PDB file of C-alpha atoms in Angstrom:
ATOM      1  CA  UNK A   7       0.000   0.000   0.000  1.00 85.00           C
ATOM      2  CA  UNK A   8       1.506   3.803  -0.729  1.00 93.00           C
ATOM      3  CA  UNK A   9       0.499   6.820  -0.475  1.00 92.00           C
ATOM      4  CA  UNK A  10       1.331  10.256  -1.750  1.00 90.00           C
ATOM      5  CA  UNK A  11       3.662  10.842   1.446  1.00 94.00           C
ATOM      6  CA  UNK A  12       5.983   7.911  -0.190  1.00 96.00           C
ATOM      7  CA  UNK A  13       7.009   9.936  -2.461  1.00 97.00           C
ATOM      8  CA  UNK A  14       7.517  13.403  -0.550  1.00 96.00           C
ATOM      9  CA  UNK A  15      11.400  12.244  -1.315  1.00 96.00           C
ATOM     10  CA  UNK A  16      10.777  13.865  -5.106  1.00 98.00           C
ATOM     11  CA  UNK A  17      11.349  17.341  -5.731  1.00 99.00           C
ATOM     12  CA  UNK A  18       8.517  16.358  -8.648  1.00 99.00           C
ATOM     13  CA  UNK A  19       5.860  14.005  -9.207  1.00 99.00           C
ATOM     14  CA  UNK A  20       4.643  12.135 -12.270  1.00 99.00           C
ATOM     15  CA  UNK A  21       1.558   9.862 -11.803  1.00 99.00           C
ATOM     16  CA  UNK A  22       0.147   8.025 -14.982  1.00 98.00           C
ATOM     17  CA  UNK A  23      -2.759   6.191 -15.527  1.00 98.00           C
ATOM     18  CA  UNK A  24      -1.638   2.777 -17.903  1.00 97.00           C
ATOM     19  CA  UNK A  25      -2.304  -0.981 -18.086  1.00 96.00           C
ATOM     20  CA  UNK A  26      -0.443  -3.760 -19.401  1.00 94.00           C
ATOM     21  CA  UNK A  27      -2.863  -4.007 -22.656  1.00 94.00           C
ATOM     22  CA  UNK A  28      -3.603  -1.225 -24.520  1.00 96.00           C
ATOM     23  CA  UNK A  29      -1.440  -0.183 -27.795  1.00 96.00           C
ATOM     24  CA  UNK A  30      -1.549   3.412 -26.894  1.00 97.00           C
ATOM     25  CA  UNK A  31       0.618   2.349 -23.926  1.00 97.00           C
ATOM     26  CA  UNK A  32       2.428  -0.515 -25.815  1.00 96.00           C
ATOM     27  CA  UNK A  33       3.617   1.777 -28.465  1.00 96.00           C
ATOM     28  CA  UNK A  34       4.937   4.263 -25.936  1.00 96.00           C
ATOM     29  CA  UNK A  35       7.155   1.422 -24.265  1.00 95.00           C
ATOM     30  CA  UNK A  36      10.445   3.701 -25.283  1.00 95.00           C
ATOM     31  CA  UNK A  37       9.505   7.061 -25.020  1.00 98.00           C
ATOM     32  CA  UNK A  38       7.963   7.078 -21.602  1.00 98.00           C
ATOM     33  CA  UNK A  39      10.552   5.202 -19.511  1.00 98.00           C
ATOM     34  CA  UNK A  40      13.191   7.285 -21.485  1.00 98.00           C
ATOM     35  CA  UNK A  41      11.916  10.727 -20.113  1.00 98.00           C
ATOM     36  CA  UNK A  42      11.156   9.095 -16.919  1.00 99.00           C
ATOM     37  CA  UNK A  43      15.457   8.462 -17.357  1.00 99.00           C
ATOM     38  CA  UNK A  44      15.963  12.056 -18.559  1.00 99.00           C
ATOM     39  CA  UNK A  45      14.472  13.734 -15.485  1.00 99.00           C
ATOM     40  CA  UNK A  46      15.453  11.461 -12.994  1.00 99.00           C
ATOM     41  CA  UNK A  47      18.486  13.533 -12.154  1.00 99.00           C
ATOM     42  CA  UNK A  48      16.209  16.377 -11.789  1.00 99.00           C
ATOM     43  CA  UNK A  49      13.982  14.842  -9.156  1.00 98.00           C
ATOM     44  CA  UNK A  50      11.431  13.776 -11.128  1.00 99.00           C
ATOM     45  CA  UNK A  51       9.470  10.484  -9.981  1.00 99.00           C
ATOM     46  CA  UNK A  52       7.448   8.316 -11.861  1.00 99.00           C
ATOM     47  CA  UNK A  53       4.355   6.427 -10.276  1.00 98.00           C
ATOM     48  CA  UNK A  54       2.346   4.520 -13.001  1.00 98.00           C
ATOM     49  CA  UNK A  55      -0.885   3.392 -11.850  1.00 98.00           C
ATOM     50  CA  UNK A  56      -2.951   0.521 -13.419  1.00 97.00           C
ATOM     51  CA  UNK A  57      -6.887   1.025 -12.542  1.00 97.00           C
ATOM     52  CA  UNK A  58      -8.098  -1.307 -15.452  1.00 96.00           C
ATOM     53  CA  UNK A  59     -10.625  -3.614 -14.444  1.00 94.00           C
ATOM     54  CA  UNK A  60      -9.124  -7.172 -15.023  1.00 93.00           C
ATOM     55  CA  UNK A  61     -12.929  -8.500 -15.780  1.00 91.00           C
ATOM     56  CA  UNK A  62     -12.308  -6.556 -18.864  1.00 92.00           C
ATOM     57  CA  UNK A  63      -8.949  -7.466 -20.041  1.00 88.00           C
ATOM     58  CA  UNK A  64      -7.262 -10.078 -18.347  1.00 91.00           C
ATOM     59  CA  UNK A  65      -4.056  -8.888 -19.537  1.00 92.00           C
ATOM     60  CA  UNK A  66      -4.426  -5.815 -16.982  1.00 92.00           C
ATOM     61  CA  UNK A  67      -4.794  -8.411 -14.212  1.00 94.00           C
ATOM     62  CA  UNK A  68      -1.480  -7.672 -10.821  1.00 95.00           C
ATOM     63  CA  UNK A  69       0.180 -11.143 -12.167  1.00 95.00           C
ATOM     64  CA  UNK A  70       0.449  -9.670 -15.535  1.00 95.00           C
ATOM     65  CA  UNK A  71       1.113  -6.264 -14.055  1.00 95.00           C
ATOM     66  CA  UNK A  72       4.159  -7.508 -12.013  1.00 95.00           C
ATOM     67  CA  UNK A  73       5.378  -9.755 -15.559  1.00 95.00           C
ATOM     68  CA  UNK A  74       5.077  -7.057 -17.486  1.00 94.00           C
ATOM     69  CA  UNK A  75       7.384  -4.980 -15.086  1.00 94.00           C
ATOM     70  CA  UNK A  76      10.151  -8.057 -14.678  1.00 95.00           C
ATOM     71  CA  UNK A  77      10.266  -7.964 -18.763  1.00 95.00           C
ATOM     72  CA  UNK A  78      10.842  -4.436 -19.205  1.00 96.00           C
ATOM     73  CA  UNK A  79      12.278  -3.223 -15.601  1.00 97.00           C
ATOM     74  CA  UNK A  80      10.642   0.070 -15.907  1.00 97.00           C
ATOM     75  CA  UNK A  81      11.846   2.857 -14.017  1.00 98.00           C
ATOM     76  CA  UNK A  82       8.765   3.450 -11.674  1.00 98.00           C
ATOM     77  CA  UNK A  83       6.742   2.157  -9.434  1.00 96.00           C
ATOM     78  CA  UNK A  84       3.797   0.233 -10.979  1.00 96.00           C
ATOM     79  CA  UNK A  85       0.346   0.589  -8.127  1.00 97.00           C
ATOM     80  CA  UNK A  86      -2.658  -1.689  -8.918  1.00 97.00           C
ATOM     81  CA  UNK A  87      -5.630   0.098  -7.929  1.00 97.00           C
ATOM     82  CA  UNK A  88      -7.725  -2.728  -8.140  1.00 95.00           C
ATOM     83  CA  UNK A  89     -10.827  -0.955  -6.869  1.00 95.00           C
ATOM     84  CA  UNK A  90     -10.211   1.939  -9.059  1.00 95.00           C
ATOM     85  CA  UNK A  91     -10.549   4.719  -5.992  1.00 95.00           C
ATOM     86  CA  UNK A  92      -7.459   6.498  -7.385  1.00 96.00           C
ATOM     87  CA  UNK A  93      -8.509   6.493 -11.123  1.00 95.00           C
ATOM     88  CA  UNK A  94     -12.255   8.099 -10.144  1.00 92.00           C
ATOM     89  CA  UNK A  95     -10.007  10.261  -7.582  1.00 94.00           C
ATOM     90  CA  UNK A  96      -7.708  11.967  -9.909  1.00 95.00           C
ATOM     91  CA  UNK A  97     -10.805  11.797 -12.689  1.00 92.00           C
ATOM     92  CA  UNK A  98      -8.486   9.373 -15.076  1.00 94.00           C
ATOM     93  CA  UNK A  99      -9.816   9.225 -18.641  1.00 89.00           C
ATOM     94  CA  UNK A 100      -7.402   6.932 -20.751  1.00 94.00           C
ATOM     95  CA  UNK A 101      -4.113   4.901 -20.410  1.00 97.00           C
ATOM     96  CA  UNK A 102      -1.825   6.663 -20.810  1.00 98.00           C
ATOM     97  CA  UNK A 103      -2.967   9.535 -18.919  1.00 98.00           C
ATOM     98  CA  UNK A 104      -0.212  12.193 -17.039  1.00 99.00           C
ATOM     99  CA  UNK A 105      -0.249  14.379 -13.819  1.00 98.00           C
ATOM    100  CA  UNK A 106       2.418  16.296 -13.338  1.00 99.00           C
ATOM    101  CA  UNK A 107       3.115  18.137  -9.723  1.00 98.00           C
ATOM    102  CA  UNK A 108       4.918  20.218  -8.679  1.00 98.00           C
ATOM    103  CA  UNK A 109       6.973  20.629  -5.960  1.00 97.00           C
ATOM    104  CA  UNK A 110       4.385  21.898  -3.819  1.00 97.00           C
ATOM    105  CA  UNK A 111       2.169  19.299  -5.458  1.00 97.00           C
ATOM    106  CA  UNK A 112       0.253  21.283  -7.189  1.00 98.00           C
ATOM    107  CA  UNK A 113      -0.869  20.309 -10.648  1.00 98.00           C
ATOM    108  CA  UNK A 114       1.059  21.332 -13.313  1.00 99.00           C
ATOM    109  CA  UNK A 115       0.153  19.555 -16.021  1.00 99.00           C
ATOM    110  CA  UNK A 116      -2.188  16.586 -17.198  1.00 97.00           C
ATOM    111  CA  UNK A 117      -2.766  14.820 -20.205  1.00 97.00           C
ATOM    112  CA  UNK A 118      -0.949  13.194 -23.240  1.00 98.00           C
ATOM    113  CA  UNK A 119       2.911  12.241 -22.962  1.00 98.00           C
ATOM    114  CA  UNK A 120       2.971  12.735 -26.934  1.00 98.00           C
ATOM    115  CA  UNK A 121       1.023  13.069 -29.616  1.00 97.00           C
ATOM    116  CA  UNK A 122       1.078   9.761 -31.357  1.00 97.00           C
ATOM    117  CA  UNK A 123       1.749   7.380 -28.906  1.00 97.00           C
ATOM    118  CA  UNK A 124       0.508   4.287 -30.416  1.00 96.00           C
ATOM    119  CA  UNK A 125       3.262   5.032 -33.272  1.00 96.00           C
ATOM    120  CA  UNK A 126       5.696   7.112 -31.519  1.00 95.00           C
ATOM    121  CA  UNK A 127       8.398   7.090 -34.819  1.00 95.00           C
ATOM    122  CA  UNK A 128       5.078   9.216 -35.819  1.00 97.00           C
ATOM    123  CA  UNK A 129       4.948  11.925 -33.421  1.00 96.00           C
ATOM    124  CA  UNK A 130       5.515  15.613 -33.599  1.00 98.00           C
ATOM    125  CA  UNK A 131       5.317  16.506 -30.230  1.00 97.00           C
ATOM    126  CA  UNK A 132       6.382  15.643 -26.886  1.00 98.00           C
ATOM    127  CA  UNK A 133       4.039  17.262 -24.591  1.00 98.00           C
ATOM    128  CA  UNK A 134       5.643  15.730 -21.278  1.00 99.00           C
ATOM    129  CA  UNK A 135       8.892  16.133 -22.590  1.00 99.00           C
ATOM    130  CA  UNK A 136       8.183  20.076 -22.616  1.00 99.00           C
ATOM    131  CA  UNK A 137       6.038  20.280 -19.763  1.00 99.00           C
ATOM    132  CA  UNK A 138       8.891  18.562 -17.400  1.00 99.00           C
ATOM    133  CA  UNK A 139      11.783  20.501 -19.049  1.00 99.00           C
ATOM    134  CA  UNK A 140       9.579  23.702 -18.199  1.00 99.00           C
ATOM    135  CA  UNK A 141       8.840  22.501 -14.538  1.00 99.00           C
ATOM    136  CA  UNK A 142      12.987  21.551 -13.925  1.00 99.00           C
ATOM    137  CA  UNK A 143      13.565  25.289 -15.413  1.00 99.00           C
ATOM    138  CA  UNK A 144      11.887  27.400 -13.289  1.00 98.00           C
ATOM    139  CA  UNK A 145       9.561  28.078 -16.165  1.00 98.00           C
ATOM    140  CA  UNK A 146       5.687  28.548 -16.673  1.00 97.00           C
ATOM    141  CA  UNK A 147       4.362  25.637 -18.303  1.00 98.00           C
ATOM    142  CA  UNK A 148       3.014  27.081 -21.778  1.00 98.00           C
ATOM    143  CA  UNK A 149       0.320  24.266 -22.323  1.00 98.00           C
ATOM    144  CA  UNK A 150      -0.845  22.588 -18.751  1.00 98.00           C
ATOM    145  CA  UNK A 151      -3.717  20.826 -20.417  1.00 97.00           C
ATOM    146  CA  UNK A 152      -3.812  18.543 -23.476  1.00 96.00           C
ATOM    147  CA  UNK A 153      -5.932  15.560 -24.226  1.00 94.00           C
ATOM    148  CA  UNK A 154      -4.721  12.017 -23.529  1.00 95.00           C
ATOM    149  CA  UNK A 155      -4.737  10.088 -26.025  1.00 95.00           C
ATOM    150  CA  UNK A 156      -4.962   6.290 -25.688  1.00 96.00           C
ATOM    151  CA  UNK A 157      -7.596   3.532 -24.018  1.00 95.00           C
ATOM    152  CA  UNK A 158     -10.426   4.779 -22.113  1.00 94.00           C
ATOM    153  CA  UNK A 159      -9.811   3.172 -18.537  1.00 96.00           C
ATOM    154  CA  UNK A 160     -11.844   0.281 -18.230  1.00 95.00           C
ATOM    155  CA  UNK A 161     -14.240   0.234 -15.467  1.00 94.00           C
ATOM    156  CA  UNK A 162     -15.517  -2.958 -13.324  1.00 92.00           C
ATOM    157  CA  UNK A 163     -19.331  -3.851 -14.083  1.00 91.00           C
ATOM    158  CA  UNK A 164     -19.026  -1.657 -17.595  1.00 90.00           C
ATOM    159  CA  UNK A 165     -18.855  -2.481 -21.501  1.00 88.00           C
ATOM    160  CA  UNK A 166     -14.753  -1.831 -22.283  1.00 89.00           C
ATOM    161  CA  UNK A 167     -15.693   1.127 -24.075  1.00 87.00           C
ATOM    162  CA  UNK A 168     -18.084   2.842 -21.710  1.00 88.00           C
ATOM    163  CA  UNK A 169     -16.699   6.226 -19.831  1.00 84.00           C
ATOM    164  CA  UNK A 170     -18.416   7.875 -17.098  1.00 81.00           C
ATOM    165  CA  UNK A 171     -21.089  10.291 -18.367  1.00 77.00           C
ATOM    166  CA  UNK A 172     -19.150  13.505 -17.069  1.00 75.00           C
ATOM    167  CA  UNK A 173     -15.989  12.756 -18.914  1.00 70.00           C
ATOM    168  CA  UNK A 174     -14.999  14.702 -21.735  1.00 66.00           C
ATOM    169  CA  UNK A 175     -12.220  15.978 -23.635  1.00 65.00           C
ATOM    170  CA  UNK A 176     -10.029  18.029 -21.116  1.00 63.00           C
ATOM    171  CA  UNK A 177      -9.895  20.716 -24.130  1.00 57.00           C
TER     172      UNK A 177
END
């Protein structure tokens, strides 16, 4: 069990929504534990957070959670939140899905990591990239808010493609 006080350590605090299924995530395997390397030094943590319902995808159940992190050794700490509390908590819309805090903790920034992360030899921009060398700066954060782009979360008792009837596109 953790809690946001494990990680008062970090100057900086990335929390992600993900799962061990989706392609959005799958094709982001590189990018995101490389900036989760890059910032490291800077005091950036990384928390990923798996709230998929395992009734949905089996792939997203902790066994294939914990094999998943054994074959790629991922530079975070992987949290099942098997009863989805912290997904409905921080209002979690897709996997991949980024927070980024401050040192304070206040949110600085939430949504996509890039812009094609299915295909990631495809994308344009990385938003997380530029958020977290902003944040490590000193600088304002020029665009705190983009949509994620991936898998909507799956949620226990739904269809795999239902959301909750008050999400919507962050922008």
């Amino acid at each position: 069990t953790y809690s946001l006080h494990d990680f008062d350590h970090a100057k900086y605090l990335v929390i992600f929504f993900t799962c061990s299924h989706c392609p959005y995530v799958i094709g982001s395997d590189e990018v995101t534990p490389a900036t989760a390397e890059k910032f490291a030094p800077h005091g950036v943590k990384f928390v990923g957070i798996n709230s998929n319902s395992e009734q949905t995808y089996e792939e997203d159940s902790f066994e294939h959670m914990v094999e998943r992190m054994q074959e790629h050794k991922f530079p975070w700490v992987y949290l099942h939140d098997q009863d989805q509390t912290i997904a409905t908590a921080y209002g979690a819309l897709r996997t991949p899905h980024f927070y980024v805090f401050d040192e304070d903790r206040k949110l600085v920034y939430t949504g996509r990591g890039v812009d094609n992360p299915r295909e990631t030899s495809k994308m344009t921009v990385n938003d997380l990239d530029n958020a977290l060398t902003q944040l490590v700066n000193g600088e304002e954060i020029t665009t705190p808010l983009t949509n994620p782009i991936g898998c909507n979360v799956k949620w226990a008792g739904q269809d795999a493609h239902w959301m909750p009837p008050e999400a919507c596109d962050l922008i």
